[in-house]
Amino acid sequence: MPTLLTSDNLPAPVMAGRDFLSNLDMSAAELRSVLDTAASMKRGEWRNVKPLSGLSLALVFEKASLRTRTTFDVGMYQLGGHAITLSNQEIGLGKRERVSDVARNLERWVDGVMGRVYLQQTLQELAENASIPVINGLSDMLHPVQLLADYQTIEEQLGGSAGKRVVYIGDGNNLANSHIQMAMLTRSSVTIVTPIGYEPNGGVLQGALQQGADVTLTNDLGAVDGADVLYTDVWISMGQESEAEMRRRAFQGYQVTPQMLERLAPDGMFLHCLPAHYGEETVPEATEHRKSRVFDQAENRLHAQKALLYHLMGGMKPRW
Ligand code: CP
Ligand code: NVA
């Protein structure tokens, strides 16, 4: 039976009223608080409290989603709040209406905005024009909420992440960039393995190296040997469909197979943010492998984002 929290003994929200556009919008100590809260929520300790009672979150989607949409919606419900999903067909972000006007309308009705967009700049524009928290639910540059769930999973399985060797194989995309940022926050050792020409964002990498993060870039798949975490993501991200054939050719040999998983550390694990494009970056036998934790990872999207929502919005009072 979990120790049930009451409204009198909740932890203080550590990022109250802030935006979360990148993992670097939080300090290492704030990440620690969010992951501790996520673990406590997963243990069922928050069952009797509704800290976001009376609050609403708008979910704005320029792109498709299963996990992000479901977990933010269910997460708000479980915390006592409410979510409203706005597809781009409905609101035409930047087309039917300029982004700043969308932000200036939403802030009058809801208490937070989660945006899944193409350009990081769109999130910045939303954040600059709204006085309420704006959360990055994936851009072409970053996927910071995914990494919260990923590190919750790593901590559960390995008892911590500092010094653990995380090897990301595939496209130097939004996931790769966010992995690099997490190396700064957690002191994990992150190796990004890509084909030539598909490296992660240079600015993100330079920023991490300047901060002393343990990040390595390579084309050598030998990096997998003895890794604690092997991570991959799709070769063709949303919006890159016109490059599909070229990308499939470029990434030949970078597929995560069950044989590759046998090369991990004894308690090493396979993670994938999902959705998987089976036959490309991986195969069903890998996500079903005994070292795969991909469905625990997907579950943790709910716990980690509930914790984030609490720490961003937990101090707010309903305005109505
Ligand atoms: N991993 C992830 O963000 O999944 P969705 O695209 O389904 O939201
Ligand atoms: N890199 C992928 C992640 C999907 C969750 C994309 O951007 O489509």
Coordinates of C-alpha atoms and ligand atoms in Angstrom, one line a residue:
M1 CA 0.0 0.0 0.0
P2 CA 1.6 3.3 -1.0
T3 CA 1.9 6.2 1.5
L4 CA -0.9 8.5 0.3
L5 CA -0.1 12.2 0.1
T6 CA -2.6 14.8 1.2
S7 CA -2.9 18.4 0.1
D8 CA -1.0 19.4 3.2
N9 CA 2.2 17.5 2.5
L10 CA 2.8 17.9 -1.2
P11 CA 6.3 19.0 -2.2
A12 CA 6.6 22.6 -3.3
P13 CA 6.4 23.1 -7.1
V14 CA 10.0 23.9 -8.2
M15 CA 9.4 25.4 -11.6
A16 CA 6.2 27.3 -10.9
G17 CA 4.9 29.4 -13.9
R18 CA 7.9 28.7 -16.1
D19 CA 8.1 27.5 -19.7
F20 CA 9.6 24.1 -20.6
L21 CA 10.9 24.4 -24.2
S22 CA 14.1 22.4 -23.6
N23 CA 15.6 20.2 -21.0
L24 CA 18.0 23.1 -20.3
D25 CA 15.1 25.1 -19.0
M26 CA 15.5 23.1 -15.8
S27 CA 18.5 22.8 -13.5
A28 CA 19.9 19.4 -12.4
A29 CA 18.2 19.9 -9.0
E30 CA 14.9 20.7 -10.6
L31 CA 15.2 17.6 -12.8
R32 CA 15.8 15.6 -9.6
S33 CA 12.6 17.0 -8.1
V34 CA 10.6 16.2 -11.2
L35 CA 11.9 12.6 -11.4
D36 CA 11.3 12.0 -7.7
T37 CA 7.8 13.3 -8.1
A38 CA 7.3 11.1 -11.1
A39 CA 8.4 8.0 -9.2
S40 CA 6.1 8.9 -6.3
M41 CA 3.2 9.4 -8.7
K42 CA 4.0 6.0 -10.3
R43 CA 3.9 4.4 -6.8
G44 CA 0.3 5.7 -6.5
E45 CA 1.1 8.2 -3.7
W46 CA -0.8 11.1 -5.4
R47 CA -4.1 9.1 -5.7
N48 CA -6.0 11.3 -3.2
V49 CA -4.8 14.7 -4.3
K50 CA -6.0 16.9 -7.1
P51 CA -3.4 19.7 -7.2
L52 CA -4.4 21.0 -10.7
S53 CA -8.1 21.2 -9.8
G54 CA -9.9 23.9 -11.9
L55 CA -6.9 24.3 -14.3
S56 CA -6.9 23.7 -18.0
L57 CA -4.2 22.8 -20.5
A58 CA -4.4 23.4 -24.3
L59 CA -2.8 20.7 -26.4
V60 CA -1.8 22.2 -29.8
F61 CA -0.8 19.7 -32.5
E62 CA 0.8 20.5 -35.9
K63 CA 1.7 16.8 -36.1
A64 CA 0.3 13.4 -35.3
S65 CA 0.7 11.8 -31.8
L66 CA -0.4 8.8 -29.8
R67 CA 1.7 9.0 -26.6
T68 CA 2.0 12.7 -26.1
R69 CA -1.7 13.4 -26.7
T70 CA -2.9 10.6 -24.5
T71 CA -0.5 11.1 -21.6
F72 CA -1.0 14.9 -21.3
D73 CA -4.8 14.5 -21.5
V74 CA -5.0 11.6 -19.0
G75 CA -2.3 13.3 -16.8
M76 CA -4.3 16.5 -16.5
Y77 CA -7.4 14.5 -15.6
Q78 CA -5.6 12.5 -12.9
L79 CA -4.3 15.7 -11.4
G80 CA -7.8 17.2 -11.2
G81 CA -7.5 19.4 -14.2
H82 CA -8.7 19.3 -17.8
A83 CA -7.1 19.2 -21.3
I84 CA -8.4 20.5 -24.6
T85 CA -6.9 19.2 -27.8
L86 CA -6.6 21.6 -30.7
S87 CA -5.5 20.1 -34.1
N88 CA -3.9 22.3 -36.6
Q89 CA -6.8 21.8 -38.9
E90 CA -8.9 23.6 -36.4
I91 CA -6.6 26.5 -35.4
G92 CA -4.2 26.8 -38.4
L93 CA -1.3 27.9 -36.2
G94 CA 0.6 30.7 -38.2
K95 CA -1.8 30.4 -41.2
R96 CA -5.4 31.0 -40.1
E97 CA -4.0 33.1 -37.3
R98 CA -0.6 34.4 -36.4
V99 CA 1.2 32.5 -33.6
S100 CA 1.3 35.5 -31.3
D101 CA -2.4 36.0 -31.5
V102 CA -3.1 32.3 -30.8
A103 CA -0.9 32.7 -27.7
R104 CA -2.7 35.9 -26.6
N105 CA -6.1 34.3 -26.9
L106 CA -5.2 31.0 -25.2
E107 CA -3.7 32.7 -22.1
R108 CA -7.1 34.3 -21.4
W109 CA -8.8 30.9 -21.2
V110 CA -6.4 28.2 -20.1
D111 CA -3.6 27.9 -17.6
G112 CA -0.9 26.2 -19.8
V113 CA -0.2 25.2 -23.4
M114 CA 1.6 22.1 -24.7
G115 CA 2.7 22.5 -28.3
R116 CA 3.8 19.8 -30.8
V117 CA 5.2 21.8 -33.7
Y118 CA 7.7 21.8 -36.6
L119 CA 9.8 24.8 -35.6
Q120 CA 11.2 25.4 -32.1
Q121 CA 10.7 29.1 -33.0
T122 CA 7.0 28.6 -33.0
L123 CA 7.2 27.4 -29.3
Q124 CA 9.4 30.4 -28.5
E125 CA 6.8 32.7 -30.1
L126 CA 4.0 31.1 -28.1
A127 CA 6.0 31.4 -24.9
E128 CA 6.9 35.1 -25.5
N129 CA 3.3 36.0 -26.1
A130 CA 1.6 34.0 -23.3
S131 CA 2.0 34.6 -19.6
I132 CA 1.2 31.0 -18.8
P133 CA 3.6 28.0 -19.0
V134 CA 4.3 26.7 -22.6
I135 CA 5.6 23.1 -22.8
N136 CA 7.5 21.6 -25.8
G137 CA 5.7 18.4 -26.8
L138 CA 8.2 17.9 -29.7
S139 CA 9.7 20.2 -32.3
D140 CA 12.0 19.4 -35.1
M141 CA 14.9 20.4 -32.8
L142 CA 14.0 18.8 -29.4
H143 CA 11.7 16.4 -27.5
P144 CA 12.3 17.3 -23.9
V145 CA 9.3 15.6 -22.3
Q146 CA 10.3 12.3 -23.9
L147 CA 13.7 12.5 -22.2
L148 CA 12.0 12.9 -18.8
A149 CA 10.3 9.6 -19.2
D150 CA 13.5 8.0 -20.7
Y151 CA 15.6 9.0 -17.6
Q152 CA 12.8 7.8 -15.3
T153 CA 13.1 4.4 -17.0
I154 CA 16.9 4.4 -16.8
E155 CA 16.8 5.2 -13.1
E156 CA 14.3 2.5 -12.4
Q157 CA 16.3 -0.1 -14.2
L158 CA 19.9 0.9 -13.3
G159 CA 19.3 2.7 -10.0
G160 CA 20.7 6.0 -11.4
S161 CA 22.0 7.6 -14.6
A162 CA 25.3 9.4 -13.6
G163 CA 28.2 7.7 -15.3
K164 CA 25.9 5.3 -17.3
R165 CA 26.8 4.9 -20.9
V166 CA 23.9 5.8 -23.2
V167 CA 24.4 5.0 -26.9
Y168 CA 22.0 6.6 -29.3
I169 CA 22.0 5.1 -32.9
G170 CA 20.5 6.6 -35.9
D171 CA 19.4 10.0 -37.0
G172 CA 20.9 13.1 -35.4
N173 CA 17.4 14.5 -34.9
N174 CA 15.3 16.0 -32.1
L175 CA 15.8 12.9 -29.9
A176 CA 19.6 12.9 -30.4
N177 CA 19.7 16.6 -29.6
S178 CA 17.7 16.1 -26.4
H179 CA 19.9 13.2 -25.4
I180 CA 22.9 15.5 -25.6
Q181 CA 21.2 18.1 -23.4
M182 CA 20.5 15.4 -20.8
A183 CA 24.1 14.5 -20.6
M184 CA 24.7 18.0 -19.3
L185 CA 22.0 17.6 -16.6
T186 CA 22.6 14.1 -15.5
R187 CA 26.3 13.5 -16.0
S188 CA 25.5 10.4 -18.0
S189 CA 27.9 9.5 -20.8
V190 CA 26.2 9.9 -24.2
T191 CA 27.5 8.6 -27.5
I192 CA 25.6 9.5 -30.7
V193 CA 26.2 7.1 -33.6
T194 CA 25.1 8.4 -37.0
P195 CA 25.9 7.9 -40.6
I196 CA 28.0 10.8 -42.1
G197 CA 25.8 13.8 -42.9
Y198 CA 23.2 13.0 -40.3
E199 CA 24.9 14.4 -37.2
P200 CA 23.0 16.2 -34.4
N201 CA 22.6 20.0 -34.2
G202 CA 26.0 21.7 -34.0
G203 CA 24.9 24.4 -31.6
V204 CA 23.4 21.9 -29.2
L205 CA 26.6 19.8 -29.3
Q206 CA 28.9 22.8 -28.8
G207 CA 26.8 24.0 -25.9
A208 CA 27.1 20.7 -24.2
L209 CA 30.8 20.3 -24.8
Q210 CA 31.5 23.8 -23.5
Q211 CA 29.6 22.8 -20.3
G212 CA 31.9 19.8 -19.9
A213 CA 29.3 17.2 -20.8
D214 CA 30.5 13.7 -21.7
V215 CA 29.2 13.5 -25.3
T216 CA 30.9 11.7 -28.1
L217 CA 29.9 11.7 -31.8
T218 CA 30.9 8.7 -34.0
N219 CA 30.0 6.6 -37.1
D220 CA 31.3 3.5 -35.4
L221 CA 28.7 0.9 -34.3
G222 CA 31.3 -0.6 -32.0
A223 CA 30.1 1.9 -29.5
V224 CA 27.3 -0.5 -28.7
D225 CA 29.6 -3.0 -26.9
G226 CA 29.0 -2.9 -23.1
A227 CA 26.5 0.1 -23.3
D228 CA 24.0 0.5 -20.4
V229 CA 21.3 1.9 -22.7
L230 CA 20.9 1.5 -26.4
Y231 CA 18.4 4.0 -27.9
T232 CA 17.1 4.5 -31.4
D233 CA 14.5 6.5 -33.1
V234 CA 13.0 6.6 -36.6
W235 CA 15.1 7.4 -39.6
I236 CA 12.3 9.5 -41.2
S237 CA 10.8 11.9 -38.8
M238 CA 7.5 13.6 -39.2
G239 CA 7.8 16.1 -42.0
Q240 CA 10.8 14.3 -43.7
E241 CA 8.6 11.9 -45.8
S242 CA 9.9 13.4 -49.1
E243 CA 13.5 12.2 -48.1
A244 CA 12.4 8.7 -47.2
E245 CA 14.3 6.8 -50.0
M246 CA 17.5 8.7 -49.5
R247 CA 17.4 8.3 -45.8
R248 CA 16.7 4.5 -46.0
R249 CA 19.8 4.2 -48.1
A250 CA 21.9 6.4 -45.8
F251 CA 21.0 4.5 -42.6
Q252 CA 21.6 0.9 -43.9
G253 CA 23.5 -1.0 -41.3
Y254 CA 22.3 1.2 -38.4
Q255 CA 19.3 -1.1 -37.6
V256 CA 18.9 -2.2 -33.9
T257 CA 18.6 -6.0 -34.0
P258 CA 18.2 -8.6 -31.3
Q259 CA 21.9 -9.6 -32.0
M260 CA 23.0 -6.0 -31.2
L261 CA 21.1 -6.1 -27.9
E262 CA 23.2 -9.1 -26.8
R263 CA 26.3 -6.8 -26.9
L264 CA 25.0 -4.5 -24.2
A265 CA 26.1 -4.6 -20.5
P266 CA 24.5 -7.5 -18.6
D267 CA 21.7 -5.3 -17.2
G268 CA 21.7 -3.0 -20.3
M269 CA 18.4 -2.1 -21.9
F270 CA 16.9 -1.1 -25.2
L271 CA 14.8 2.1 -25.4
H272 CA 12.9 3.6 -28.3
C273 CA 10.6 6.6 -28.0
L274 CA 8.1 5.0 -30.4
P275 CA 6.4 4.9 -32.8
A276 CA 8.7 2.3 -34.4
H277 CA 9.1 2.0 -38.2
Y278 CA 9.7 -1.7 -38.2
G279 CA 12.1 -2.9 -40.9
E280 CA 13.9 0.4 -40.7
E281 CA 15.6 1.5 -37.5
T282 CA 14.6 -1.7 -35.6
V283 CA 12.5 -4.9 -35.8
P284 CA 9.7 -6.3 -33.6
E285 CA 12.1 -9.0 -32.2
A286 CA 14.1 -6.1 -30.6
T287 CA 11.2 -4.3 -29.0
E288 CA 10.0 -7.7 -27.7
H289 CA 13.5 -8.7 -26.6
R290 CA 14.1 -9.4 -22.9
K291 CA 16.4 -6.3 -22.7
S292 CA 13.7 -4.0 -24.2
R293 CA 12.0 -1.6 -21.8
V294 CA 10.2 0.4 -24.5
F295 CA 6.7 -0.2 -23.1
D296 CA 7.8 0.7 -19.5
Q297 CA 9.3 3.8 -21.2
A298 CA 6.0 4.6 -22.9
E299 CA 4.2 4.2 -19.6
N300 CA 6.5 6.6 -17.9
R301 CA 5.5 9.4 -20.3
L302 CA 2.4 9.6 -18.1
H303 CA 4.2 9.7 -14.8
A304 CA 7.0 12.0 -15.9
Q305 CA 4.7 14.5 -17.6
K306 CA 2.3 14.6 -14.6
A307 CA 5.3 15.4 -12.4
L308 CA 6.3 18.2 -14.8
L309 CA 2.8 19.6 -15.0
Y310 CA 2.7 19.6 -11.2
H311 CA 6.0 21.4 -10.9
L312 CA 5.0 24.0 -13.6
M313 CA 1.4 24.6 -12.7
G314 CA 1.0 23.3 -9.1
G315 CA 1.1 26.7 -7.6
M316 CA -1.6 28.3 -9.8
K317 CA -5.1 29.1 -8.6
P318 CA -8.1 28.9 -10.9
R319 CA -8.8 32.4 -12.3
W320 CA -12.6 31.8 -12.7
Ligands
CP1 N1 7.2 9.3 -28.5 C1 6.2 10.1 -28.8 O1 6.3 11.3 -28.6 O2 5.1 9.5 -29.3 P1 3.9 10.2 -30.1 O3 4.5 10.8 -31.3 O4 2.9 9.1 -30.3 O5 3.3 11.3 -29.2
NVA2 N1 12.0 11.9 -34.4 C1 10.6 11.5 -34.4 C2 10.1 11.4 -33.0 C3 8.6 11.0 -32.9 C4 8.2 10.8 -31.5 C5 9.8 12.6 -35.1 O1 10.1 13.8 -34.9 O2 8.9 12.3 -35.9

